[in-house]
Amino acid sequence: MTLVEINFDGIVGPSHNYAGLSLGNIASASHRGNSSYPRAAALQGLAKMRGNMARGLAQGFLLPLPRPNEGLLARLAVDETADRALLAAAWSASSMWTANAATVSPAPDTADGRCHLTPANLSTMLHRGQEWPDTKRQLDVAFVDAAHFAVHDAIPPSFGDEGAANHMRFCDGHDAPGVEVFVYGRPGGKFPARQHEQASRAVARLHGLDHQRAVFIEQNPAAIEAGAFHNDVVAVANERVLFTHEQAFADQAGACEAIRAKFPALEVVEVPAGAVSLEEAIRTYLFNAQLLTLPTGEMALVVPEECRESAAVWSWCEAMLASNGPIRQVIPVDVRQSMANGGGPACLRLRVVADPATVDPRFLLDEAKAERIEQVIAATWPEQIDPADLGNVALARDVRAARASLLETLGLSDI
């Protein structure tokens, strides 16, 4: 069995809009009320996937969830007197950010030698808390092989869990045993701390992790206050490398020491606040990047185009490349529609270490399938949605038809 890292990107759904529902997400809040462009958003995401395929990397995808969510509208008895945010929640396309779909522990880390996936309950926010049952249905199909995968229910919503966006894994290679790091926040600040320590610990137990190979670290409250609503906005890991802002963790030195105690080969690439402020790191999503190992063995950092447009960030990236460190390439990509709603390249993908032969092939991307997906998006995704359009009966019909067309094209109408 050949274990590789597969990035499962979320296909941006046809109801993509800027309702500004995510408290603590500065980008989402600042673009609230703007027109969105679902077709462009989905095509940008698909182009990013194709770019990684062209680099020789395994690529999968997850599908948009059914929207508008009529069940949610009915449970909340939403009518013309209700807060319009409740209507907007039922239209949200936020499942595109599959870093929040689940937490994943690869087979080499678990007691039973299977890859374990626990959908995130996302209970802090209504528009996201509705997602996990539908997400689990997809995971159950994509990873149906019980000899290789175990898909759990979400943690009870008393403890907020936001999935892989607050989870890192260190290893000598993706197919080798790893040390898993869970980053949680403490409540009481200006913005909600979405990842609860007890949720992280419950996921680790569910997955059968050796407690000697699991680390629990507190996120820096100042980072949450600045808009780092998930750890992956200020830190990302790949194999031996931790790429982090100097102010990512409550005890930065202690966090690195705790990881190194269980994974001595750790290499830390730390960006000092004096070079890139916390605010600029969050604005450009320098750390919400895909840190990837290429087939050549080199590491590449796939960053938003906004990083190249920032003098401070790009200057630091160029200096890093000149230093001959472990990250040898920095690759900007255009995901502006996602960025404006608060999600960069890392938000758009869920990493699963598995043998591709054990995954339902309908969820794995190749160029022919990418071409079919592009054709459906170009033909059926709305070009533009204004916030006032949410609730429009004709638009709802078009959004449902667009998703149905995509599922039919991919042979996934049973989802």
PDB file of C-alpha atoms in Angstrom, residues 49-214:
ATOM      1  CA  MET A  49      -6.290  22.243  -7.863  1.00  0.00           C
ATOM      2  CA  ARG A  50      -5.060  21.883 -11.417  1.00  0.00           C
ATOM      3  CA  GLY A  51      -1.850  23.682 -10.522  1.00  0.00           C
ATOM      4  CA  ASN A  52      -1.081  21.171  -7.789  1.00  0.00           C
ATOM      5  CA  MET A  53      -1.925  18.263 -10.091  1.00  0.00           C
ATOM      6  CA  ALA A  54       0.500  19.710 -12.651  1.00  0.00           C
ATOM      7  CA  ARG A  55       3.167  19.645  -9.927  1.00  0.00           C
ATOM      8  CA  GLY A  56       2.668  15.893  -9.636  1.00  0.00           C
ATOM      9  CA  LEU A  57       0.570  15.919  -6.466  1.00  0.00           C
ATOM     10  CA  ALA A  58      -2.481  13.796  -5.675  1.00  0.00           C
ATOM     11  CA  GLN A  59      -5.638  15.897  -5.720  1.00  0.00           C
ATOM     12  CA  GLY A  60      -9.181  15.206  -4.602  1.00  0.00           C
ATOM     13  CA  PHE A  61     -12.258  17.314  -4.005  1.00  0.00           C
ATOM     14  CA  LEU A  62     -15.378  17.551  -1.873  1.00  0.00           C
ATOM     15  CA  LEU A  63     -18.716  18.727  -3.196  1.00  0.00           C
ATOM     16  CA  PRO A  64     -20.793  21.786  -2.289  1.00  0.00           C
ATOM     17  CA  LEU A  65     -23.456  21.015   0.288  1.00  0.00           C
ATOM     18  CA  PRO A  66     -27.160  21.395  -0.602  1.00  0.00           C
ATOM     19  CA  ARG A  67     -28.182  25.040  -0.412  1.00  0.00           C
ATOM     20  CA  PRO A  68     -30.346  26.793   0.501  1.00  0.00           C
ATOM     21  CA  ASN A  69     -30.813  24.501   3.495  1.00  0.00           C
ATOM     22  CA  GLU A  70     -34.577  24.265   3.698  1.00  0.00           C
ATOM     23  CA  GLY A  71     -34.388  22.086   6.785  1.00  0.00           C
ATOM     24  CA  LEU A  72     -32.545  24.791   8.701  1.00  0.00           C
ATOM     25  CA  LEU A  73     -35.022  27.451   7.563  1.00  0.00           C
ATOM     26  CA  ALA A  74     -37.901  25.256   8.732  1.00  0.00           C
ATOM     27  CA  ARG A  75     -36.326  24.477  12.126  1.00  0.00           C
ATOM     28  CA  LEU A  76     -35.813  28.196  12.739  1.00  0.00           C
ATOM     29  CA  ALA A  77     -39.256  29.091  11.337  1.00  0.00           C
ATOM     30  CA  VAL A  78     -37.615  31.764   9.206  1.00  0.00           C
ATOM     31  CA  ASP A  79     -40.112  34.177   7.674  1.00  0.00           C
ATOM     32  CA  GLU A  80     -40.092  37.854   6.678  1.00  0.00           C
ATOM     33  CA  THR A  81     -39.957  38.889  10.362  1.00  0.00           C
ATOM     34  CA  ALA A  82     -36.791  36.893  11.151  1.00  0.00           C
ATOM     35  CA  ASP A  83     -33.289  38.318  11.315  1.00  0.00           C
ATOM     36  CA  ARG A  84     -31.963  38.216   7.766  1.00  0.00           C
ATOM     37  CA  ALA A  85     -28.740  36.609   9.020  1.00  0.00           C
ATOM     38  CA  LEU A  86     -30.739  33.424   9.629  1.00  0.00           C
ATOM     39  CA  LEU A  87     -31.775  33.354   5.991  1.00  0.00           C
ATOM     40  CA  ALA A  88     -28.190  34.034   4.908  1.00  0.00           C
ATOM     41  CA  ALA A  89     -26.921  31.157   7.058  1.00  0.00           C
ATOM     42  CA  ALA A  90     -29.103  28.724   5.139  1.00  0.00           C
ATOM     43  CA  TRP A  91     -27.529  29.960   1.875  1.00  0.00           C
ATOM     44  CA  SER A  92     -23.909  29.859   3.083  1.00  0.00           C
ATOM     45  CA  ALA A  93     -21.327  28.194   0.826  1.00  0.00           C
ATOM     46  CA  SER A  94     -18.764  27.997   3.647  1.00  0.00           C
ATOM     47  CA  SER A  95     -18.304  24.232   3.261  1.00  0.00           C
ATOM     48  CA  MET A  96     -15.896  25.198   0.448  1.00  0.00           C
ATOM     49  CA  TRP A  97     -13.302  25.582   3.222  1.00  0.00           C
ATOM     50  CA  THR A  98     -12.648  21.896   3.735  1.00  0.00           C
ATOM     51  CA  ALA A  99      -9.864  22.512   6.243  1.00  0.00           C
ATOM     52  CA  ASN A 100     -12.858  22.687   8.592  1.00  0.00           C
ATOM     53  CA  ALA A 101     -14.538  19.569   7.236  1.00  0.00           C
ATOM     54  CA  ALA A 102     -12.822  17.152   9.617  1.00  0.00           C
ATOM     55  CA  THR A 103      -9.721  16.259  11.609  1.00  0.00           C
ATOM     56  CA  VAL A 104      -7.707  13.466  10.010  1.00  0.00           C
ATOM     57  CA  SER A 105      -5.254  11.063  11.645  1.00  0.00           C
ATOM     58  CA  PRO A 106      -3.407   8.873   9.120  1.00  0.00           C
ATOM     59  CA  ALA A 107      -3.083   5.115   9.585  1.00  0.00           C
ATOM     60  CA  PRO A 108       0.553   5.174  10.806  1.00  0.00           C
ATOM     61  CA  ASP A 109      -0.540   7.244  13.842  1.00  0.00           C
ATOM     62  CA  THR A 110      -3.556   5.267  15.036  1.00  0.00           C
ATOM     63  CA  ALA A 111      -3.947   2.236  17.286  1.00  0.00           C
ATOM     64  CA  ASP A 112      -5.895   0.182  14.750  1.00  0.00           C
ATOM     65  CA  GLY A 113      -3.793   1.132  11.713  1.00  0.00           C
ATOM     66  CA  ARG A 114      -6.679   2.837   9.905  1.00  0.00           C
ATOM     67  CA  CYS A 115      -7.056   6.455   8.828  1.00  0.00           C
ATOM     68  CA  HIS A 116      -9.541   8.142  11.171  1.00  0.00           C
ATOM     69  CA  LEU A 117     -11.692  11.136  10.234  1.00  0.00           C
ATOM     70  CA  THR A 118     -13.916  13.102  12.610  1.00  0.00           C
ATOM     71  CA  PRO A 119     -16.180  15.742  11.036  1.00  0.00           C
ATOM     72  CA  ALA A 120     -15.925  19.111  12.782  1.00  0.00           C
ATOM     73  CA  ASN A 121     -19.083  20.203  14.584  1.00  0.00           C
ATOM     74  CA  LEU A 122     -18.364  23.898  13.830  1.00  0.00           C
ATOM     75  CA  SER A 123     -20.825  24.699  16.570  1.00  0.00           C
ATOM     76  CA  THR A 124     -19.656  28.265  17.266  1.00  0.00           C
ATOM     77  CA  MET A 125     -21.357  29.667  14.145  1.00  0.00           C
ATOM     78  CA  LEU A 126     -24.849  28.803  12.894  1.00  0.00           C
ATOM     79  CA  HIS A 127     -23.932  28.980   9.216  1.00  0.00           C
ATOM     80  CA  ARG A 128     -21.192  26.409   9.777  1.00  0.00           C
ATOM     81  CA  GLY A 129     -22.790  24.312  12.502  1.00  0.00           C
ATOM     82  CA  GLN A 130     -25.340  23.036   9.973  1.00  0.00           C
ATOM     83  CA  GLU A 131     -22.631  21.429   7.835  1.00  0.00           C
ATOM     84  CA  TRP A 132     -21.335  18.328   9.555  1.00  0.00           C
ATOM     85  CA  PRO A 133     -24.142  15.792   8.870  1.00  0.00           C
ATOM     86  CA  ASP A 134     -23.936  16.476   5.115  1.00  0.00           C
ATOM     87  CA  THR A 135     -20.142  16.523   5.249  1.00  0.00           C
ATOM     88  CA  LYS A 136     -20.128  13.165   7.009  1.00  0.00           C
ATOM     89  CA  ARG A 137     -22.341  11.705   4.295  1.00  0.00           C
ATOM     90  CA  GLN A 138     -19.680  12.620   1.734  1.00  0.00           C
ATOM     91  CA  LEU A 139     -16.848  11.295   3.900  1.00  0.00           C
ATOM     92  CA  ASP A 140     -18.753   8.036   4.404  1.00  0.00           C
ATOM     93  CA  VAL A 141     -18.893   7.587   0.620  1.00  0.00           C
ATOM     94  CA  ALA A 142     -15.380   8.799  -0.233  1.00  0.00           C
ATOM     95  CA  PHE A 143     -13.769   6.730   2.522  1.00  0.00           C
ATOM     96  CA  VAL A 144     -16.172   3.800   2.630  1.00  0.00           C
ATOM     97  CA  ASP A 145     -13.460   1.096   2.804  1.00  0.00           C
ATOM     98  CA  ALA A 146     -13.710   0.074   6.476  1.00  0.00           C
ATOM     99  CA  ALA A 147     -10.461  -1.870   6.240  1.00  0.00           C
ATOM    100  CA  HIS A 148      -8.603   1.413   5.745  1.00  0.00           C
ATOM    101  CA  PHE A 149     -10.837   4.188   7.143  1.00  0.00           C
ATOM    102  CA  ALA A 150     -12.977   4.990  10.172  1.00  0.00           C
ATOM    103  CA  VAL A 151     -15.355   7.959   9.888  1.00  0.00           C
ATOM    104  CA  HIS A 152     -16.762   9.132  13.231  1.00  0.00           C
ATOM    105  CA  ASP A 153     -19.641  11.383  14.195  1.00  0.00           C
ATOM    106  CA  ALA A 154     -18.814  14.938  15.268  1.00  0.00           C
ATOM    107  CA  ILE A 155     -17.914  15.755  18.870  1.00  0.00           C
ATOM    108  CA  PRO A 156     -20.994  16.926  20.860  1.00  0.00           C
ATOM    109  CA  PRO A 157     -21.534  20.655  20.261  1.00  0.00           C
ATOM    110  CA  SER A 158     -20.847  21.618  23.880  1.00  0.00           C
ATOM    111  CA  PHE A 159     -17.180  21.677  22.820  1.00  0.00           C
ATOM    112  CA  GLY A 160     -16.548  23.593  19.621  1.00  0.00           C
ATOM    113  CA  ASP A 161     -14.418  21.754  17.071  1.00  0.00           C
ATOM    114  CA  GLU A 162     -13.213  23.394  13.852  1.00  0.00           C
ATOM    115  CA  GLY A 163     -11.304  20.490  12.351  1.00  0.00           C
ATOM    116  CA  ALA A 164      -7.966  20.352  10.581  1.00  0.00           C
ATOM    117  CA  ALA A 165      -7.595  24.146  10.624  1.00  0.00           C
ATOM    118  CA  ASN A 166      -6.419  23.700  14.229  1.00  0.00           C
ATOM    119  CA  HIS A 167      -4.426  20.504  13.707  1.00  0.00           C
ATOM    120  CA  MET A 168      -0.858  19.927  12.510  1.00  0.00           C
ATOM    121  CA  ARG A 169       1.158  16.775  11.919  1.00  0.00           C
ATOM    122  CA  PHE A 170       4.926  16.305  11.982  1.00  0.00           C
ATOM    123  CA  CYS A 171       6.618  13.283  10.435  1.00  0.00           C
ATOM    124  CA  ASP A 172       9.736  12.204   8.552  1.00  0.00           C
ATOM    125  CA  GLY A 173       7.497  11.395   5.574  1.00  0.00           C
ATOM    126  CA  HIS A 174       3.746  11.302   5.074  1.00  0.00           C
ATOM    127  CA  ASP A 175       3.770   7.496   5.226  1.00  0.00           C
ATOM    128  CA  ALA A 176       5.770   7.426   8.478  1.00  0.00           C
ATOM    129  CA  PRO A 177       4.383   7.606  12.052  1.00  0.00           C
ATOM    130  CA  GLY A 178       3.758  11.207  13.057  1.00  0.00           C
ATOM    131  CA  VAL A 179       3.303  13.500  16.015  1.00  0.00           C
ATOM    132  CA  GLU A 180      -0.056  15.250  15.927  1.00  0.00           C
ATOM    133  CA  VAL A 181      -0.461  18.759  17.332  1.00  0.00           C
ATOM    134  CA  PHE A 182      -3.835  20.158  18.391  1.00  0.00           C
ATOM    135  CA  VAL A 183      -4.136  23.928  18.854  1.00  0.00           C
ATOM    136  CA  TYR A 184      -6.982  25.284  20.966  1.00  0.00           C
ATOM    137  CA  GLY A 185      -8.132  28.690  22.159  1.00  0.00           C
ATOM    138  CA  ARG A 186      -9.363  29.942  25.502  1.00  0.00           C
ATOM    139  CA  PRO A 187     -12.688  31.798  25.694  1.00  0.00           C
ATOM    140  CA  GLY A 188     -13.177  35.286  27.056  1.00  0.00           C
ATOM    141  CA  GLY A 189     -11.621  37.477  24.387  1.00  0.00           C
ATOM    142  CA  LYS A 190     -13.075  39.959  21.932  1.00  0.00           C
ATOM    143  CA  PHE A 191     -13.786  37.173  19.430  1.00  0.00           C
ATOM    144  CA  PRO A 192     -14.851  33.575  20.121  1.00  0.00           C
ATOM    145  CA  ALA A 193     -12.164  30.928  20.535  1.00  0.00           C
ATOM    146  CA  ARG A 194     -13.639  28.333  18.224  1.00  0.00           C
ATOM    147  CA  GLN A 195     -11.502  25.311  19.074  1.00  0.00           C
ATOM    148  CA  HIS A 196     -12.102  23.920  22.572  1.00  0.00           C
ATOM    149  CA  GLU A 197      -9.316  22.006  24.293  1.00  0.00           C
ATOM    150  CA  GLN A 198     -11.706  19.204  25.270  1.00  0.00           C
ATOM    151  CA  ALA A 199     -12.835  18.794  21.664  1.00  0.00           C
ATOM    152  CA  SER A 200      -9.212  18.358  20.602  1.00  0.00           C
ATOM    153  CA  ARG A 201      -8.547  15.816  23.334  1.00  0.00           C
ATOM    154  CA  ALA A 202     -11.716  13.892  22.480  1.00  0.00           C
ATOM    155  CA  VAL A 203     -10.708  13.682  18.805  1.00  0.00           C
ATOM    156  CA  ALA A 204      -7.270  12.380  19.784  1.00  0.00           C
ATOM    157  CA  ARG A 205      -8.883   9.650  21.903  1.00  0.00           C
ATOM    158  CA  LEU A 206     -11.418   8.768  19.190  1.00  0.00           C
ATOM    159  CA  HIS A 207      -8.580   8.335  16.706  1.00  0.00           C
ATOM    160  CA  GLY A 208      -6.612   6.058  19.032  1.00  0.00           C
ATOM    161  CA  LEU A 209      -3.548   8.274  19.163  1.00  0.00           C
ATOM    162  CA  ASP A 210      -0.660   7.405  21.468  1.00  0.00           C
ATOM    163  CA  HIS A 211      -0.670  10.172  24.085  1.00  0.00           C
ATOM    164  CA  GLN A 212       3.128  10.213  23.837  1.00  0.00           C
ATOM    165  CA  ARG A 213       2.760  11.339  20.208  1.00  0.00           C
ATOM    166  CA  ALA A 214       0.097  14.014  20.681  1.00  0.00           C
TER     167      ALA A 214
END
